[in-house]
PDB file of C-alpha atoms in Angstrom:
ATOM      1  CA  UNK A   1      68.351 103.252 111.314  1.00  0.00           C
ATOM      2  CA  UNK A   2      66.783 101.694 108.495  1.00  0.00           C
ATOM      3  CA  UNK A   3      62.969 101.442 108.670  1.00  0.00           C
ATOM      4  CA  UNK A   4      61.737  99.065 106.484  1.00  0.00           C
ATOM      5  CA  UNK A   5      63.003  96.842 103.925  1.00  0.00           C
ATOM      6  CA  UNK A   6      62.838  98.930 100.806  1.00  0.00           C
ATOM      7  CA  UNK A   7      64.746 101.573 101.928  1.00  0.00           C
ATOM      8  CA  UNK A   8      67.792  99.191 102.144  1.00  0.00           C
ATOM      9  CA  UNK A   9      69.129  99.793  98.646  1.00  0.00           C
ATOM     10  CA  UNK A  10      68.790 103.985  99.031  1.00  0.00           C
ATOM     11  CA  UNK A  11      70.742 104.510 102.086  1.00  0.00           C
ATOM     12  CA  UNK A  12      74.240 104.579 102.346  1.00  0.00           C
ATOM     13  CA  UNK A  13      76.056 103.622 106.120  1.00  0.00           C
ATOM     14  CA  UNK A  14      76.274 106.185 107.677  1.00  0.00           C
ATOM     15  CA  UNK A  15      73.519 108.591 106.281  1.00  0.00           C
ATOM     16  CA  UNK A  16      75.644 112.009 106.586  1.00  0.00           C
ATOM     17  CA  UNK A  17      74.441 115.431 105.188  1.00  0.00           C
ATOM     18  CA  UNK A  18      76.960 115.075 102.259  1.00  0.00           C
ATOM     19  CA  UNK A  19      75.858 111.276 101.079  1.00  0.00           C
ATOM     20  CA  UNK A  20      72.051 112.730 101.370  1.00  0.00           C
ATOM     21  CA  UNK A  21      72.114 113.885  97.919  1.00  0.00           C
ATOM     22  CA  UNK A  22      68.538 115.288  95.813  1.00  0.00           C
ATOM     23  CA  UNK A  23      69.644 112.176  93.316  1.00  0.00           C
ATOM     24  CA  UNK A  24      69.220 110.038  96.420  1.00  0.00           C
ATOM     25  CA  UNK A  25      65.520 111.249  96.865  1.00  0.00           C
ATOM     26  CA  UNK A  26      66.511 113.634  99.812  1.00  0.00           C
ATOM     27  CA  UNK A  27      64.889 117.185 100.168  1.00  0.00           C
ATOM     28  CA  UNK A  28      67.183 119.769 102.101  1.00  0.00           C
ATOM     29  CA  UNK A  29      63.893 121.485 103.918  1.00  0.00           C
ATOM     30  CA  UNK A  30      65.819 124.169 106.104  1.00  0.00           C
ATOM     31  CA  UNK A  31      69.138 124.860 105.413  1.00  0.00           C
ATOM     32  CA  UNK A  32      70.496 127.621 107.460  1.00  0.00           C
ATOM     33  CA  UNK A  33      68.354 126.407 110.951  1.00  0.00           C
ATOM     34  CA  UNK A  34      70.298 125.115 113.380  1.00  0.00           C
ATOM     35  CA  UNK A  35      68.667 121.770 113.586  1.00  0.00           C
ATOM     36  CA  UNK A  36      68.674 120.964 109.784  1.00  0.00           C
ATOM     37  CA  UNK A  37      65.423 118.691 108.808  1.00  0.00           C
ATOM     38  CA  UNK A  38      65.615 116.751 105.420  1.00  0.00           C
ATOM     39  CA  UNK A  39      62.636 114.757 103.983  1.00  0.00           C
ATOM     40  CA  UNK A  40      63.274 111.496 102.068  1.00  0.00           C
ATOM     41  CA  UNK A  41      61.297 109.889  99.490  1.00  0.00           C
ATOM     42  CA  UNK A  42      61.757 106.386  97.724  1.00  0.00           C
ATOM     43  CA  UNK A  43      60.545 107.423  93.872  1.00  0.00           C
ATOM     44  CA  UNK A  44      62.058 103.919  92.803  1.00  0.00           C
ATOM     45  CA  UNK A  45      58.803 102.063  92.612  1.00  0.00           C
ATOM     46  CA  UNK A  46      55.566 102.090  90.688  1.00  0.00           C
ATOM     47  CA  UNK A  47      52.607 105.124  92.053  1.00  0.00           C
ATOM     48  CA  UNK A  48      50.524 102.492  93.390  1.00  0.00           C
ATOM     49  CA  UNK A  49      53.396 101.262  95.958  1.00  0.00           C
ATOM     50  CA  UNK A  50      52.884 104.812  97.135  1.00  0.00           C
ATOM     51  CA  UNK A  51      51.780 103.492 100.518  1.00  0.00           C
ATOM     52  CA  UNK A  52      54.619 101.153 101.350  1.00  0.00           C
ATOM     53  CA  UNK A  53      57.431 104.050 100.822  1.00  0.00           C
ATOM     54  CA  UNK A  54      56.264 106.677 103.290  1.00  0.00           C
ATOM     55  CA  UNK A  55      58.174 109.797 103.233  1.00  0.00           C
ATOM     56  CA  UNK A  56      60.949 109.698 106.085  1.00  0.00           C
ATOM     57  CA  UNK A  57      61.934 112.793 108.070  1.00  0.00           C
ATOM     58  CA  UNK A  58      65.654 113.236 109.116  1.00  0.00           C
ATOM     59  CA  UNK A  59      67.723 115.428 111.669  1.00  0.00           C
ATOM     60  CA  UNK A  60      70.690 116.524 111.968  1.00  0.00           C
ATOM     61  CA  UNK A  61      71.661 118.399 115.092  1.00  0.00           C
ATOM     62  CA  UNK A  62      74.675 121.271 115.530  1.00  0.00           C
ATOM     63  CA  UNK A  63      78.024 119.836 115.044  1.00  0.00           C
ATOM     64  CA  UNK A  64      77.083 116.668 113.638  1.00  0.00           C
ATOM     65  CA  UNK A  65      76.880 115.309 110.251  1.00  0.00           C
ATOM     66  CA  UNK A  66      75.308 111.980 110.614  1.00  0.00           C
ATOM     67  CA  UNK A  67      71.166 111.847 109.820  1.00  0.00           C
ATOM     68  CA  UNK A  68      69.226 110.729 112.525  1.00  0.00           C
ATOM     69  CA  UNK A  69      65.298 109.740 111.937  1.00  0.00           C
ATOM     70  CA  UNK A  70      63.383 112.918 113.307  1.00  0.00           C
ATOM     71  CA  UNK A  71      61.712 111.214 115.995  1.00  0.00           C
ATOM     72  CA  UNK A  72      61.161 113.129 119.885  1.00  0.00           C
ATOM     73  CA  UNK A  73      63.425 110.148 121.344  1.00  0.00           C
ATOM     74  CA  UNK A  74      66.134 110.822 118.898  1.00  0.00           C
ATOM     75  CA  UNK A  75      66.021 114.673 119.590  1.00  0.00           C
ATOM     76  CA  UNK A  76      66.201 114.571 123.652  1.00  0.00           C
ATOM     77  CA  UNK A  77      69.586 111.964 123.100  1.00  0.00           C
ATOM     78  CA  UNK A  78      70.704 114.388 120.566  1.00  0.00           C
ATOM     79  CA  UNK A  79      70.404 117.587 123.439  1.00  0.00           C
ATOM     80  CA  UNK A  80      70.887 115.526 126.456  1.00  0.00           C
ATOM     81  CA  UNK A  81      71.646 118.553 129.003  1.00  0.00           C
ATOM     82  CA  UNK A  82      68.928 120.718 127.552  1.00  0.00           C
ATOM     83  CA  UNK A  83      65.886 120.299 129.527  1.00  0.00           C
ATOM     84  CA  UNK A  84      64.005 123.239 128.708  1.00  0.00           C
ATOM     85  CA  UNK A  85      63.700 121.676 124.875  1.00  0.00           C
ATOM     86  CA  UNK A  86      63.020 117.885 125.891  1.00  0.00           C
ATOM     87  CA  UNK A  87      59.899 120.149 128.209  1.00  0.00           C
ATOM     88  CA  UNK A  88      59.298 122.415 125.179  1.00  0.00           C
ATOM     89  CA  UNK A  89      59.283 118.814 122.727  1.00  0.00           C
ATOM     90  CA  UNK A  90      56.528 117.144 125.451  1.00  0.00           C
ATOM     91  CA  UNK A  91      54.038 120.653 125.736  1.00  0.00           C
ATOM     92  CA  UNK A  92      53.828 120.931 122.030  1.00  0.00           C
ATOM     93  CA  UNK A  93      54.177 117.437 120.420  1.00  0.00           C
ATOM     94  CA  UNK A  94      52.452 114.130 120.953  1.00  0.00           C
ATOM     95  CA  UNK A  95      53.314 112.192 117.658  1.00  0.00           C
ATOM     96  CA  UNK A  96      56.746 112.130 115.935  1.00  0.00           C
ATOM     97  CA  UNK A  97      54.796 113.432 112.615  1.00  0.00           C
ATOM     98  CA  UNK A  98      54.066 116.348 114.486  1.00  0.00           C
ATOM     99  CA  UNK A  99      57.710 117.311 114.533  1.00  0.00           C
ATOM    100  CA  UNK A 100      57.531 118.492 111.057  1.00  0.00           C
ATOM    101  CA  UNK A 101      55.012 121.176 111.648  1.00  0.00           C
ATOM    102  CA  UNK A 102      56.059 124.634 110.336  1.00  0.00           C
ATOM    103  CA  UNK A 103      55.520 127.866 112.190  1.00  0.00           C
ATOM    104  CA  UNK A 104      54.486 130.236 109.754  1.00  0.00           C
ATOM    105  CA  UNK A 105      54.153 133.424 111.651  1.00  0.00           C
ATOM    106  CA  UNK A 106      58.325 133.583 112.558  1.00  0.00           C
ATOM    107  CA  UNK A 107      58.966 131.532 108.893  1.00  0.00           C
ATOM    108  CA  UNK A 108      60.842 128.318 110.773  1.00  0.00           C
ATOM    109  CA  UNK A 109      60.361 124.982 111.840  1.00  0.00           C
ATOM    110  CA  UNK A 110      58.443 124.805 115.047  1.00  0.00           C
ATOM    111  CA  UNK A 111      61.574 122.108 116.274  1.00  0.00           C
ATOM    112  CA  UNK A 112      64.045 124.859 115.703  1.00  0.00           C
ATOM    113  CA  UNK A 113      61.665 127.404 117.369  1.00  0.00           C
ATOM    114  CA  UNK A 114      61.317 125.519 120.027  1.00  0.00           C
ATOM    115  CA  UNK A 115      65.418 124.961 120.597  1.00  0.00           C
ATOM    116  CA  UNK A 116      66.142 128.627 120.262  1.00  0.00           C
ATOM    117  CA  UNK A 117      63.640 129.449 122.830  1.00  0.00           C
ATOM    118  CA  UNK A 118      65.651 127.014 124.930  1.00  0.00           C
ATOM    119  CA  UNK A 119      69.050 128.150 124.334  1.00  0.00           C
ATOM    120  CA  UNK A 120      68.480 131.921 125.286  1.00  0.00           C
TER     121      UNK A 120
END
């Protein structure tokens, strides 16, 4: 789950929704949305190390509490029966940094827009 090296000493085992703290560098970006999103960054280090601590996007889906990296793999395993989402994930992204886009005209994550459409 870990992606790199310097992200060791931030992360507890497991990453759950209660050890993701704001003191841990974790931003809660949608609470309330069924498939909560949170954004982590590593502050620990000097600005010009900017580049080797990217900002990490997490998941976690309905009924879990374990953070998963928000990646289009991870979010078909996480809804295996629901094919009109893992359809819905292909049409609209083709980059796991897409899945963080934001749809501003209904005020939610397009992700979460995209599962409610397929849960109807």
């Amino acid at each position: 789950m870990v992606a790199n090296a310097g992200d060791l000493f931030a992360q507890p085992s497991p990453l759950t929704s209660k050890t993701a703290t704001k003191e841990m560098g974790y931003t809660l970006l949608n609470p309330g949305e069924k498939i909560v999103m949170y954004k982590y960054y590593h502050s620990a280090h000097p600005p010009k190390a900017a580049e080797k601590f990217p900002v990490k996007y997490y998941f976690v889906a309905p009924g879990t509490e374990n953070l998963q990296d928000l990646t289009l793999t991870n979010l078909k395993t996480a809804f295996p029966a629901n094919h009109a989402f893992h359809e819905a994930l292909d049409a609209n992204f083709k980059e796991n940094k897409e899945l963080i886009n934001y749809d501003d005209f209904h005020k939610i994550y397009k992700v979460n827009r995209l599962y409610q459409n397929s849960v109807k």
